[in-house]
Amino acid sequence: MALGAVGANAAVIDFTAASTGTSGSVMGGAVTWTMTGSGYLNNSQLFDGNSKPTGTGLAFERDGYGVGLNDDEITTTPMRQEWIEIAFSSPVMVSAFYFLDLFQARTGGTLEVGQASIDGGAPVSLVAVDVAGTGAAGFVAAAFQPIYASVIRFTVLNSNDSLGYADGALAGIELAPVPVPAAGLMLLGGLGGLAMFRRRARA
């Protein structure tokens, strides 16, 4: 019943907010999420773009989450590929991913690509559009038809911006509302449970 009540509202898990840690809850507390990674999880870097993108619901207080004690980015080198994984206690509907610090080379020859794999499936790619060294935030959004997800793994493709190894920061996940039919079924289920409880109480 609680899920049905909040099903009409989309939500964003904002990894650019200073207060967002490595676990939390969504859908009115009905679903919890936990972040793990291939190393120390870090969102200590202040947002350093010359302007904050609009229309995302993100705070842009930080640059997002990365892996490493002194690094706020998910990095891929010829020797390793760092990752961050978000696991939900129950499936949720995701509709967008957000990255920061993904850049194209000034020459245009190379670029960074963030990737998100939902439940082990083919990755969703977030391709850099901002040019390195211009003061831009390296912000990329990937929006898509909502899909149920239990576990999402974020990595960065082995390409770069010609300034070093490929890297980028996880900025956010957008959750879509529960579809109306599903929300209605949950509401009916809750009402049915109440009716059964009342019958037992009368007996």
GROMACS .gro file of C-alpha atoms in nm:
model
  203
    1MET     CA    1   0.000   0.000   0.000
    2ALA     CA    2   0.289   0.234   0.080
    3LEU     CA    3   0.439   0.168  -0.264
    4GLY     CA    4   0.107   0.249  -0.426
    5ALA     CA    5   0.086   0.577  -0.239
    6VAL     CA    6   0.425   0.700  -0.360
    7GLY     CA    7   0.421   0.536  -0.702
    8ALA     CA    8   0.326   0.855  -0.885
    9ASN     CA    9   0.645   1.038  -0.787
   10ALA     CA   10   0.979   1.001  -0.965
   11ALA     CA   11   1.294   1.030  -0.754
   12VAL     CA   12   1.666   1.094  -0.803
   13ILE     CA   13   1.944   0.937  -0.600
   14ASP     CA   14   2.180   1.234  -0.596
   15PHE     CA   15   2.547   1.145  -0.553
   16THR     CA   16   2.646   1.510  -0.602
   17ALA     CA   17   2.476   1.610  -0.276
   18ALA     CA   18   2.717   1.640   0.016
   19SER     CA   19   2.475   1.454   0.243
   20THR     CA   20   2.437   1.145   0.024
   21GLY     CA   21   2.634   0.852   0.161
   22THR     CA   22   2.677   0.496   0.039
   23SER     CA   23   2.332   0.372   0.142
   24GLY     CA   24   1.982   0.508   0.167
   25SER     CA   25   1.620   0.448   0.082
   26VAL     CA   26   1.370   0.543  -0.188
   27MET     CA   27   0.995   0.509  -0.244
   28GLY     CA   28   0.908   0.645   0.097
   29GLY     CA   29   1.153   0.411   0.268
   30ALA     CA   30   1.000   0.098   0.114
   31VAL     CA   31   1.317   0.015  -0.085
   32THR     CA   32   1.674   0.050   0.040
   33TRP     CA   33   1.990   0.078  -0.169
   34THR     CA   34   2.356   0.010  -0.093
   35MET     CA   35   2.669   0.120  -0.280
   36THR     CA   36   2.980  -0.098  -0.302
   37GLY     CA   37   3.291  -0.062  -0.515
   38SER     CA   38   3.623  -0.206  -0.620
   39GLY     CA   39   3.793   0.013  -0.360
   40TYR     CA   40   3.740   0.303  -0.122
   41LEU     CA   41   3.429   0.504  -0.216
   42ASN     CA   42   3.490   0.877  -0.235
   43ASN     CA   43   3.275   1.186  -0.309
   44SER     CA   44   3.496   1.445  -0.140
   45GLN     CA   45   3.571   1.653  -0.452
   46LEU     CA   46   3.372   1.977  -0.467
   47PHE     CA   47   3.185   2.047  -0.790
   48ASP     CA   48   3.432   2.235  -1.011
   49GLY     CA   49   3.245   2.305  -1.332
   50ASN     CA   50   3.197   2.661  -1.452
   51SER     CA   51   2.818   2.615  -1.452
   52LYS     CA   52   2.566   2.372  -1.303
   53PRO     CA   53   2.347   2.177  -1.545
   54THR     CA   54   1.975   2.231  -1.493
   55GLY     CA   55   1.668   2.011  -1.508
   56THR     CA   56   1.816   1.704  -1.339
   57GLY     CA   57   1.725   1.744  -0.973
   58LEU     CA   58   2.096   1.712  -0.881
   59ALA     CA   59   2.252   1.947  -0.624
   60PHE     CA   60   2.600   1.966  -0.783
   61GLU     CA   61   2.768   2.028  -0.448
   62ARG     CA   62   3.017   1.747  -0.519
   63ASP     CA   63   3.154   1.591  -0.838
   64GLY     CA   64   2.989   1.258  -0.758
   65TYR     CA   65   3.129   0.924  -0.644
   66GLY     CA   66   3.448   0.754  -0.753
   67VAL     CA   67   3.688   0.489  -0.628
   68GLY     CA   68   4.009   0.566  -0.440
   69LEU     CA   69   4.125   0.730  -0.121
   70ASN     CA   70   4.250   1.038  -0.308
   71ASP     CA   71   4.038   1.009  -0.621
   72ASP     CA   72   3.673   1.094  -0.683
   73GLU     CA   73   3.647   0.911  -1.015
   74ILE     CA   74   3.591   0.561  -1.147
   75THR     CA   75   3.912   0.493  -1.340
   76THR     CA   76   4.007   0.242  -1.609
   77THR     CA   77   4.371   0.173  -1.695
   78PRO     CA   78   4.539  -0.104  -1.898
   79MET     CA   79   4.592  -0.282  -1.564
   80ARG     CA   80   4.253  -0.245  -1.394
   81GLN     CA   81   3.891  -0.138  -1.429
   82GLU     CA   82   3.734   0.020  -1.122
   83TRP     CA   83   3.360  -0.012  -1.063
   84ILE     CA   84   3.076   0.103  -0.841
   85GLU     CA   85   2.767  -0.108  -0.785
   86ILE     CA   86   2.426  -0.004  -0.651
   87ALA     CA   87   2.205  -0.286  -0.517
   88PHE     CA   88   1.837  -0.238  -0.430
   89SER     CA   89   1.645  -0.443  -0.172
   90SER     CA   90   1.359  -0.476  -0.424
   91PRO     CA   91   1.351  -0.405  -0.799
   92VAL     CA   92   1.298  -0.039  -0.892
   93MET     CA   93   1.234   0.127  -1.226
   94VAL     CA   94   1.531   0.331  -1.348
   95SER     CA   95   1.496   0.586  -1.627
   96ALA     CA   96   1.824   0.783  -1.638
   97PHE     CA   97   2.189   0.782  -1.531
   98TYR     CA   98   2.412   1.086  -1.475
   99PHE     CA   99   2.792   1.115  -1.486
  100LEU     CA  100   3.036   1.403  -1.429
  101ASP     CA  101   3.399   1.445  -1.539
  102LEU     CA  102   3.362   1.269  -1.874
  103PHE     CA  103   3.554   1.465  -2.139
  104GLN     CA  104   3.652   1.473  -2.503
  105ALA     CA  105   4.012   1.545  -2.596
  106ARG     CA  106   4.079   1.899  -2.718
  107THR     CA  107   4.177   1.748  -3.053
  108GLY     CA  108   3.853   1.552  -3.068
  109GLY     CA  109   4.050   1.233  -3.126
  110THR     CA  110   3.957   1.051  -2.805
  111LEU     CA  111   3.679   1.073  -2.550
  112GLU     CA  112   3.564   0.916  -2.225
  113VAL     CA  113   3.259   0.691  -2.198
  114GLY     CA  114   3.079   0.596  -1.877
  115GLN     CA  115   2.888   0.270  -1.873
  116ALA     CA  116   2.604   0.127  -1.664
  117SER     CA  117   2.502  -0.238  -1.675
  118ILE     CA  118   2.158  -0.325  -1.535
  119ASP     CA  119   2.138  -0.673  -1.378
  120GLY     CA  120   2.436  -0.787  -1.585
  121GLY     CA  121   2.284  -0.687  -1.919
  122ALA     CA  122   2.432  -0.491  -2.209
  123PRO     CA  123   2.570  -0.159  -2.086
  124VAL     CA  124   2.407   0.180  -2.130
  125SER     CA  125   2.675   0.422  -2.256
  126LEU     CA  126   2.724   0.786  -2.154
  127VAL     CA  127   2.950   0.949  -2.413
  128ALA     CA  128   3.144   1.266  -2.331
  129VAL     CA  129   3.033   1.589  -2.499
  130ASP     CA  130   3.233   1.850  -2.304
  131VAL     CA  131   3.588   1.931  -2.411
  132ALA     CA  132   3.864   1.888  -2.155
  133GLY     CA  133   4.030   2.201  -2.018
  134THR     CA  134   3.742   2.440  -2.093
  135GLY     CA  135   3.606   2.457  -1.738
  136ALA     CA  136   3.299   2.253  -1.831
  137ALA     CA  137   3.169   1.995  -1.587
  138GLY     CA  138   3.194   1.692  -1.813
  139PHE     CA  139   2.827   1.622  -1.745
  140VAL     CA  140   2.650   1.347  -1.940
  141ALA     CA  141   2.295   1.218  -1.901
  142ALA     CA  142   2.146   0.901  -2.048
  143ALA     CA  143   1.766   0.881  -2.037
  144PHE     CA  144   1.575   0.576  -2.157
  145GLN     CA  145   1.246   0.390  -2.128
  146PRO     CA  146   1.209   0.285  -1.764
  147ILE     CA  147   1.341  -0.063  -1.688
  148TYR     CA  148   1.333  -0.268  -1.369
  149ALA     CA  149   1.668  -0.302  -1.195
  150SER     CA  150   1.798  -0.481  -0.887
  151VAL     CA  151   2.172  -0.423  -0.933
  152ILE     CA  152   2.346  -0.159  -1.147
  153ARG     CA  153   2.723  -0.165  -1.209
  154PHE     CA  154   2.899   0.152  -1.326
  155THR     CA  155   3.236   0.152  -1.503
  156VAL     CA  156   3.426   0.363  -1.756
  157LEU     CA  157   3.524   0.237  -2.102
  158ASN     CA  158   3.894   0.202  -2.179
  159SER     CA  159   3.929   0.525  -2.377
  160ASN     CA  160   4.041   0.868  -2.262
  161ASP     CA  161   4.053   1.243  -2.313
  162SER     CA  162   4.425   1.242  -2.403
  163LEU     CA  163   4.509   1.382  -2.059
  164GLY     CA  164   4.549   1.050  -1.876
  165TYR     CA  165   4.355   0.738  -1.800
  166ALA     CA  166   3.981   0.715  -1.867
  167ASP     CA  167   3.776   0.823  -1.567
  168GLY     CA  168   3.444   0.972  -1.464
  169ALA     CA  169   3.230   1.020  -1.154
  170LEU     CA  170   2.887   0.870  -1.082
  171ALA     CA  171   2.654   1.168  -1.034
  172GLY     CA  172   2.305   1.021  -1.004
  173ILE     CA  173   2.034   0.769  -1.085
  174GLU     CA  174   1.680   0.869  -1.176
  175LEU     CA  175   1.400   0.637  -1.070
  176ALA     CA  176   1.075   0.634  -1.265
  177PRO     CA  177   0.735   0.616  -1.098
  178VAL     CA  178   0.585   0.271  -1.049
  179PRO     CA  179   0.350   0.215  -1.346
  180VAL     CA  180  -0.013   0.295  -1.266
  181PRO     CA  181  -0.136  -0.066  -1.315
  182ALA     CA  182   0.132  -0.194  -1.077
  183ALA     CA  183   0.058   0.078  -0.825
  184GLY     CA  184  -0.313  -0.003  -0.851
  185LEU     CA  185  -0.249  -0.373  -0.793
  186MET     CA  186  -0.040  -0.294  -0.487
  187LEU     CA  187  -0.315  -0.068  -0.354
  188LEU     CA  188  -0.579  -0.340  -0.412
  189GLY     CA  189  -0.353  -0.593  -0.241
  190GLY     CA  190  -0.320  -0.366   0.060
  191LEU     CA  191  -0.695  -0.308   0.077
  192GLY     CA  192  -0.757  -0.683   0.046
  193GLY     CA  193  -0.521  -0.744   0.334
  194LEU     CA  194  -0.709  -0.492   0.548
  195ALA     CA  195  -1.042  -0.657   0.463
  196MET     CA  196  -0.906  -0.998   0.561
  197PHE     CA  197  -0.773  -0.855   0.888
  198ARG     CA  198  -1.116  -0.706   0.969
  199ARG     CA  199  -1.289  -1.038   0.901
  200ARG     CA  200  -1.054  -1.220   1.134
  201ALA     CA  201  -1.104  -0.953   1.400
  202ARG     CA  202  -1.484  -0.995   1.379
  203ALA     CA  203  -1.457  -1.371   1.404
   0.00000   0.00000   0.00000
